[in-house]
CSV table of C-alpha atoms and ligand atoms in Angstrom, one decimal:
chain,number,residue,atom,x,y,z
A,1,UNK,CA,0.2,0.0,0.0
A,2,UNK,CA,1.4,3.4,-0.9
A,3,UNK,CA,0.7,6.6,1.0
A,4,UNK,CA,-2.5,8.1,-0.5
A,5,UNK,CA,-2.1,11.3,-2.6
A,6,UNK,CA,-4.2,13.3,0.2
A,7,UNK,CA,-2.7,11.7,3.0
A,8,UNK,CA,0.2,13.7,4.6
A,9,UNK,CA,2.9,11.2,4.8
A,10,UNK,CA,4.0,10.5,8.5
A,11,UNK,CA,7.7,10.7,9.3
A,12,UNK,CA,9.0,7.3,10.6
A,13,UNK,CA,11.9,6.3,12.5
A,14,UNK,CA,13.4,2.7,12.4
A,15,UNK,CA,15.6,1.7,15.0
A,16,UNK,CA,17.6,-1.3,14.4
A,17,UNK,CA,18.6,-2.6,10.8
A,18,UNK,CA,19.1,-6.2,11.2
A,19,UNK,CA,17.6,-8.5,8.7
A,20,UNK,CA,13.9,-7.8,9.7
A,21,UNK,CA,14.7,-4.0,10.5
A,22,UNK,CA,16.1,-3.4,7.2
A,23,UNK,CA,13.2,-5.1,5.4
A,24,UNK,CA,10.8,-2.9,7.5
A,25,UNK,CA,12.5,0.3,6.6
A,26,UNK,CA,12.5,-0.8,2.9
A,27,UNK,CA,8.9,-1.4,3.1
A,28,UNK,CA,8.2,2.0,4.6
A,29,UNK,CA,10.3,3.8,1.8
A,30,UNK,CA,8.6,1.7,-1.0
A,31,UNK,CA,5.2,3.0,0.5
A,32,UNK,CA,6.5,6.7,0.4
A,33,UNK,CA,7.0,7.2,3.9
A,34,UNK,CA,10.0,9.5,4.8
A,35,UNK,CA,12.2,7.3,6.9
A,36,UNK,CA,15.0,7.9,9.4
A,37,UNK,CA,17.2,5.1,10.5
A,38,UNK,CA,19.5,4.4,13.4
A,39,UNK,CA,21.4,1.1,14.0
A,40,UNK,CA,24.2,0.2,16.4
A,41,UNK,CA,26.6,-0.5,13.6
A,42,UNK,CA,27.0,1.9,10.9
A,43,UNK,CA,27.6,0.0,7.8
A,44,UNK,CA,23.6,-1.1,7.6
A,45,UNK,CA,22.8,2.6,8.0
A,46,UNK,CA,24.7,3.2,4.6
A,47,UNK,CA,22.7,0.5,2.9
A,48,UNK,CA,19.3,2.0,3.9
A,49,UNK,CA,20.6,5.6,3.0
A,50,UNK,CA,21.4,4.5,-0.6
A,51,UNK,CA,17.8,3.5,-0.6
A,52,UNK,CA,16.4,6.9,0.3
A,53,UNK,CA,16.4,6.8,4.2
A,54,UNK,CA,17.9,9.6,6.4
A,55,UNK,CA,20.7,8.7,8.9
A,56,UNK,CA,20.6,9.5,12.6
A,57,UNK,CA,23.6,9.4,14.8
A,58,UNK,CA,21.7,8.3,17.9
A,59,UNK,CA,18.4,6.7,18.9
A,60,UNK,CA,17.4,10.0,20.4
A,61,UNK,CA,17.9,11.8,17.0
A,62,UNK,CA,16.1,9.5,15.2
A,63,UNK,CA,13.1,9.6,17.4
A,64,UNK,CA,13.2,13.4,17.3
A,65,UNK,CA,12.8,13.3,13.5
A,66,UNK,CA,9.7,11.2,13.5
A,67,UNK,CA,6.0,10.8,14.7
A,68,UNK,CA,6.0,7.1,14.5
A,69,UNK,CA,9.1,5.2,15.9
A,70,UNK,CA,9.7,1.5,14.8
A,71,UNK,CA,12.0,-0.4,17.0
A,72,UNK,CA,13.2,-3.8,15.8
A,73,UNK,CA,16.4,-5.1,17.6
A,74,UNK,CA,17.6,-8.5,19.2
A,75,UNK,CA,15.5,-9.0,22.1
A,76,UNK,CA,12.9,-7.3,24.3
A,77,UNK,CA,15.7,-6.2,26.7
A,78,UNK,CA,17.6,-4.4,23.8
A,79,UNK,CA,14.4,-2.8,22.8
A,80,UNK,CA,13.8,-1.2,26.3
A,81,UNK,CA,17.6,-0.2,26.4
A,82,UNK,CA,17.3,1.6,23.1
A,83,UNK,CA,14.2,3.6,23.9
A,84,UNK,CA,15.5,4.6,27.3
A,85,UNK,CA,18.6,6.2,25.7
A,86,UNK,CA,16.1,8.1,23.5
A,87,UNK,CA,13.6,8.8,26.4
A,88,UNK,CA,14.0,12.8,26.3
A,89,UNK,CA,12.6,12.7,22.6
A,90,UNK,CA,9.8,10.3,23.1
A,91,UNK,CA,7.0,12.8,24.1
A,92,UNK,CA,4.1,13.0,21.5
A,93,UNK,CA,5.5,9.9,19.4
A,94,UNK,CA,4.1,6.6,18.7
A,95,UNK,CA,6.3,3.8,19.4
A,96,UNK,CA,5.7,0.5,17.6
A,97,UNK,CA,7.9,-2.1,19.0
A,98,UNK,CA,8.3,-5.1,16.7
A,99,UNK,CA,10.8,-6.7,18.6
A,100,UNK,CA,10.1,-10.4,20.0
A,101,UNK,CA,10.5,-11.0,23.6
A,102,UNK,CA,8.3,-11.9,26.5
A,103,UNK,CA,4.5,-10.7,27.2
A,104,UNK,CA,6.0,-9.1,30.5
A,105,UNK,CA,8.9,-7.6,28.6
A,106,UNK,CA,6.4,-5.9,26.2
A,107,UNK,CA,4.2,-4.6,29.1
A,108,UNK,CA,7.2,-3.3,30.7
A,109,UNK,CA,8.4,-1.5,27.5
A,110,UNK,CA,4.8,-0.2,27.0
A,111,UNK,CA,5.0,1.2,30.6
A,112,UNK,CA,8.3,2.9,30.0
A,113,UNK,CA,7.2,4.5,26.7
A,114,UNK,CA,3.7,5.7,28.0
A,115,UNK,CA,5.5,7.0,31.2
A,116,UNK,CA,7.5,9.3,28.9
A,117,UNK,CA,4.4,10.7,27.1
A,118,UNK,CA,4.4,8.5,24.0
A,119,UNK,CA,1.9,5.8,22.9
A,120,UNK,CA,2.9,2.3,22.5
A,121,UNK,CA,1.8,-0.7,20.3
A,122,UNK,CA,3.6,-4.2,20.3
A,123,UNK,CA,3.7,-5.9,17.1
A,124,UNK,CA,4.3,-9.5,16.7
A,125,UNK,CA,5.6,-10.3,13.0
A,126,UNK,CA,4.7,-13.6,11.7
A,127,UNK,CA,6.6,-13.8,8.3
A,128,UNK,CA,10.3,-13.6,7.5
A,129,UNK,CA,11.9,-10.6,6.1
A,130,UNK,CA,11.3,-11.0,2.4
A,131,UNK,CA,7.7,-11.1,2.9
A,132,UNK,CA,7.5,-7.7,4.7
A,133,UNK,CA,5.3,-5.4,3.2
A,134,UNK,CA,3.2,-8.0,1.2
A,135,UNK,CA,-0.6,-8.1,1.4
A,136,UNK,CA,-0.5,-11.6,3.2
A,137,UNK,CA,2.1,-10.7,5.5
A,138,UNK,CA,0.5,-11.4,9.3
A,139,UNK,CA,1.4,-8.9,12.2
A,140,UNK,CA,-0.7,-9.0,15.6
A,141,UNK,CA,-0.9,-5.8,17.4
A,142,UNK,CA,-1.4,-5.0,20.9
A,143,UNK,CA,-2.1,-1.6,22.6
A,144,UNK,CA,-4.6,0.8,22.7
A,145,UNK,CA,-7.1,0.4,19.7
A,146,UNK,CA,-7.3,4.0,18.8
A,147,UNK,CA,-3.5,4.1,18.4
A,148,UNK,CA,-3.7,1.2,15.9
A,149,UNK,CA,-6.6,2.7,14.1
A,150,UNK,CA,-4.6,6.0,13.9
A,151,UNK,CA,-1.7,4.3,12.2
A,152,UNK,CA,-3.4,1.5,10.4
A,153,UNK,CA,-2.6,2.5,6.9
A,154,UNK,CA,1.3,2.8,7.9
A,155,UNK,CA,1.1,-0.5,9.8
A,156,UNK,CA,-0.8,-2.2,6.6
A,157,UNK,CA,2.5,-1.1,4.7
A,158,UNK,CA,4.7,-3.5,6.7
A,159,UNK,CA,2.0,-6.3,6.6
A,160,UNK,CA,-1.3,-6.3,4.8
A,161,UNK,CA,-2.8,-8.7,7.5
A,162,UNK,CA,-2.0,-6.2,10.3
A,163,UNK,CA,-4.6,-7.3,13.0
A,164,UNK,CA,-5.4,-5.6,16.4
A,165,UNK,CA,-5.9,-8.4,18.9
A,166,UNK,CA,-6.0,-6.6,22.3
A,167,UNK,CA,-5.5,-3.3,24.3
A,168,UNK,CA,-3.0,-5.4,26.2
A,169,UNK,CA,0.4,-5.4,24.4
A,170,UNK,CA,1.3,-8.7,26.1
A,171,UNK,CA,-1.5,-10.3,24.2
A,172,UNK,CA,0.1,-9.9,20.8
A,173,UNK,CA,3.1,-11.4,22.3
A,174,UNK,CA,1.2,-14.6,23.3
A,175,UNK,CA,-0.5,-14.8,20.0
A,176,UNK,CA,2.8,-14.9,18.2
A,177,UNK,CA,4.3,-17.5,20.7
A,178,UNK,CA,1.1,-19.6,20.3
A,179,UNK,CA,1.6,-20.0,16.5
A,180,UNK,CA,5.3,-20.8,16.9
A,181,UNK,CA,4.2,-23.4,19.8
A,182,UNK,CA,2.0,-25.1,17.3
A,183,UNK,CA,4.5,-24.8,14.3
A,184,UNK,CA,7.3,-26.4,16.3
A,185,UNK,CA,4.8,-29.1,17.1
A,186,UNK,CA,3.7,-29.8,13.7
A,187,UNK,CA,7.5,-29.6,12.2
A,188,UNK,CA,8.7,-32.2,14.7
A,189,UNK,CA,6.1,-34.5,13.8
A,190,UNK,CA,6.6,-33.9,10.0
A,191,UNK,CA,10.4,-34.4,10.4
A,192,UNK,CA,9.9,-37.7,12.4
A,193,UNK,CA,7.6,-38.9,9.7
A,194,UNK,CA,10.4,-37.7,7.1
A,195,UNK,CA,13.0,-40.0,9.0
A,196,UNK,CA,10.8,-42.9,9.3
A,197,UNK,CA,10.0,-42.8,5.4
A,198,UNK,CA,13.6,-42.1,4.5
A,199,UNK,CA,14.6,-45.0,6.3
A,200,UNK,CA,12.1,-47.1,4.2
A,201,UNK,CA,13.7,-45.6,1.1
A,202,UNK,CA,10.6,-43.3,0.4
A,203,UNK,CA,11.3,-39.9,-1.1
A,204,UNK,CA,9.7,-37.3,1.4
A,205,UNK,CA,8.5,-35.3,-1.6
A,206,UNK,CA,6.5,-38.2,-3.0
A,207,UNK,CA,4.9,-38.8,0.2
A,208,UNK,CA,4.1,-35.2,0.7
A,209,UNK,CA,2.3,-34.8,-2.9
A,210,UNK,CA,0.0,-37.8,-2.2
A,211,UNK,CA,-0.6,-36.9,1.4
A,212,UNK,CA,-1.1,-33.3,1.0
A,213,UNK,CA,-5.0,-33.4,1.3
A,214,UNK,CA,-4.7,-35.2,4.8
A,215,UNK,CA,-2.0,-32.7,5.9
A,216,UNK,CA,-4.2,-29.7,4.8
A,217,UNK,CA,-7.1,-31.4,6.7
A,218,UNK,CA,-5.4,-31.2,9.8
A,219,UNK,CA,-5.6,-27.5,10.0
A,220,UNK,CA,-9.2,-27.9,9.7
A,221,UNK,CA,-9.4,-29.6,12.9
A,222,UNK,CA,-8.5,-26.1,14.8
A,223,UNK,CA,-12.0,-24.7,15.0
A,224,UNK,CA,-13.4,-27.8,16.4
A,225,UNK,CA,-10.6,-28.1,18.9
A,226,UNK,CA,-10.9,-24.6,20.0
A,227,UNK,CA,-14.6,-24.7,20.6
A,228,UNK,CA,-14.3,-27.9,22.7
A,229,UNK,CA,-11.5,-26.3,24.8
A,230,UNK,CA,-13.4,-23.0,25.3
A,231,UNK,CA,-16.6,-25.0,26.3
A,232,UNK,CA,-14.8,-27.4,28.3
A,233,UNK,CA,-16.9,-29.9,26.6
A,234,UNK,CA,-14.8,-33.0,25.4
A,235,UNK,CA,-17.1,-35.7,24.6
A,236,UNK,CA,-16.7,-36.8,20.9
A,237,UNK,CA,-18.7,-39.6,19.0
A,238,UNK,CA,-15.7,-40.2,16.6
A,239,UNK,CA,-11.9,-40.1,16.9
A,240,UNK,CA,-11.8,-40.6,20.7
A,241,UNK,CA,-8.6,-41.0,22.6
A,242,UNK,CA,-9.0,-44.6,22.9
A,243,UNK,CA,-8.7,-45.2,19.1
A,244,UNK,CA,-5.1,-43.2,19.1
A,245,UNK,CA,-3.4,-45.8,21.5
A,246,UNK,CA,-3.1,-48.7,19.1
A,247,UNK,CA,-1.9,-46.3,16.4
A,248,UNK,CA,0.7,-44.7,18.6
A,249,UNK,CA,1.9,-48.3,19.6
A,250,UNK,CA,2.3,-49.2,15.9
A,251,UNK,CA,4.3,-46.1,15.2
A,252,UNK,CA,6.6,-46.7,18.1
A,253,UNK,CA,7.3,-50.3,17.0
A,254,UNK,CA,8.0,-49.4,13.6
A,255,UNK,CA,10.4,-46.5,14.4
A,256,UNK,CA,12.1,-48.7,17.1
A,257,UNK,CA,12.6,-51.5,14.5
A,258,UNK,CA,13.7,-49.0,12.0
A,259,UNK,CA,16.4,-47.5,14.4
A,260,UNK,CA,14.5,-44.0,14.5
A,261,UNK,CA,14.2,-41.9,17.6
A,262,UNK,CA,11.0,-42.8,19.5
A,263,UNK,CA,11.1,-40.0,22.2
A,264,UNK,CA,8.3,-38.0,20.3
A,265,UNK,CA,5.5,-40.7,19.9
A,266,UNK,CA,6.3,-42.3,23.4
A,267,UNK,CA,5.6,-38.8,24.9
A,268,UNK,CA,2.4,-38.6,22.9
A,269,UNK,CA,1.6,-42.3,24.1
A,270,UNK,CA,2.2,-41.3,27.7
A,271,UNK,CA,-0.2,-38.2,27.5
A,272,UNK,CA,-2.9,-40.5,25.8
A,273,UNK,CA,-2.3,-43.3,27.9
A,274,UNK,CA,-2.7,-41.3,31.2
A,275,UNK,CA,-6.1,-39.7,29.8
A,276,UNK,CA,-7.3,-43.3,29.4
A,277,UNK,CA,-6.2,-44.1,33.0
A,278,UNK,CA,-8.2,-41.1,34.1
A,279,UNK,CA,-11.3,-42.5,32.6
A,280,UNK,CA,-11.3,-40.0,29.5
A,281,UNK,CA,-10.8,-42.6,26.6
A,282,UNK,CA,-14.2,-41.5,24.9
A,283,UNK,CA,-13.2,-37.9,24.9
A,284,UNK,CA,-11.8,-35.8,22.1
A,285,UNK,CA,-8.0,-35.4,21.6
A,286,UNK,CA,-8.6,-32.0,22.9
A,287,UNK,CA,-8.9,-33.3,26.6
A,288,UNK,CA,-5.1,-33.3,26.6
A,289,UNK,CA,-5.1,-29.8,27.0
A,290,UNK,CA,-5.6,-30.6,30.9
A,291,UNK,CA,-2.0,-32.3,30.9
A,292,UNK,CA,-0.4,-29.1,29.6
A,293,UNK,CA,-2.4,-26.8,32.0
A,294,UNK,CA,-0.9,-28.7,35.1
A,295,UNK,CA,2.7,-28.0,33.9
B,1,NAP,N1,14.4,-12.1,10.5
B,1,NAP,C1,13.2,-12.6,10.8
B,1,NAP,O1,12.9,-13.2,9.8
B,1,NAP,C2,12.3,-12.3,11.8
B,1,NAP,C3,11.0,-12.6,11.7
B,1,NAP,C4,10.1,-12.3,12.8
B,1,NAP,C5,10.3,-11.6,13.9
B,1,NAP,N2,11.7,-11.1,13.8
B,1,NAP,C6,12.1,-10.4,15.1
B,1,NAP,O2,12.8,-9.4,14.7
B,1,NAP,C7,13.7,-8.8,15.7
B,1,NAP,C8,15.1,-8.6,14.9
B,1,NAP,O3,15.4,-9.8,14.3
B,1,NAP,P1,16.5,-9.9,13.2
B,1,NAP,O4,16.5,-11.1,12.6
B,1,NAP,O5,16.6,-8.6,12.2
B,1,NAP,O6,18.0,-9.9,14.0
B,1,NAP,P2,19.4,-9.4,13.2
B,1,NAP,O7,19.5,-9.4,11.9
B,1,NAP,O8,20.5,-10.4,14.3
B,1,NAP,O9,19.6,-8.0,13.8
B,1,NAP,C9,19.6,-7.6,15.1
B,1,NAP,C10,19.4,-6.1,15.4
B,1,NAP,O10,19.5,-5.8,16.6
B,1,NAP,C11,20.7,-5.0,16.8
B,1,NAP,N3,21.2,-5.2,18.3
B,1,NAP,C12,21.6,-6.3,18.9
B,1,NAP,N4,22.0,-6.0,20.0
B,1,NAP,C13,21.8,-4.6,20.3
B,1,NAP,C14,22.4,-3.9,21.3
B,1,NAP,N5,22.8,-4.5,22.4
B,1,NAP,N6,22.3,-2.5,21.2
B,1,NAP,C15,21.7,-2.0,20.0
B,1,NAP,N7,21.2,-3.0,18.9
B,1,NAP,C16,21.5,-4.1,19.0
B,1,NAP,C17,21.7,-5.2,15.7
B,1,NAP,O11,22.5,-4.2,15.6
B,1,NAP,P3,24.0,-4.5,14.9
B,1,NAP,O12,23.7,-4.4,13.3
B,1,NAP,O13,24.8,-3.4,15.4
B,1,NAP,O14,24.6,-5.8,15.3
B,1,NAP,C18,20.7,-5.4,14.6
B,1,NAP,O15,20.2,-4.3,14.1
B,1,NAP,C19,13.7,-10.1,16.7
B,1,NAP,O16,13.2,-9.7,17.7
B,1,NAP,C20,13.4,-11.2,15.9
B,1,NAP,O17,12.8,-12.3,16.6
B,1,NAP,C21,12.8,-11.6,13.0
């Protein structure tokens, strides 16, 4: 999205020009925003200046030149430290913190920023750098709704699927973490399966092409699982936990015979067996959420 002809271009500062910060700065320049950049090491600043950005010698100078301040550095603690050094220039600005960290760090940075008279949004970027600025790029935002609304056009230039999820910046962090949590579970399952298939001399790509409809169907389970968990209603007429146990035993035995690591399916079997022992054999797989709640 480019800045609308009638819309006065908002001056933006980008603090941090690593892989992601540089992509954010380029997307803003492409969208027609005037961009001032700062980075700890100067070499990356030169690359952005060559693309039309203005350099700033300090975070404070960059913030002073902008209405909206994007922060994208390595970790929540560094983001807070960079903003602290720019504190005197913060009043009246909007800080959009796109740095990953914990929900608590994000709330603390929000507190630091608002205490110095600026507005604060935390955005959780759910894409890799080359996709920044594309219409499909997802970013979850937390912070006051009216601050998001005021800067929505600019935020959409970073990712077309910019979505406000909560007035609490920590909730955006948790949304991002939840997606990663699910991603690692799915990826580990895929890689375990790949090892098993590879051991049997099967090309993973051949399997994937044939099995793709089944793999795609897995994501269509999420609305059903989410509803069961939110309602705490786990009874199901189909695919109950009791039916998972024999399949897990088969997978563990096959893996063992082939010399494939059995930790992952053994862990899953342990959860299913415990639920059966507790009398939940005829419940949906979503019943296992209770195991994770106990920690
Ligand atoms: N890369 C991605 O695809 C991606 C995707 C989603 C989210 N993110 C998030 O975006 C953030 C940045 O990631 P990245 O991939 O761009 O990392 P990166 O390429 O390693 O860049 C890190 C940035 O942080 C700066 N930095 C590190 N320590 C600093 C310090 N003590 N003081 C000041 N600046 C410091 C670096 O400055 P120097 O150049 O001087 O080292 C650099 O600008 C992270 O929170 C990451 O999780 C990245």
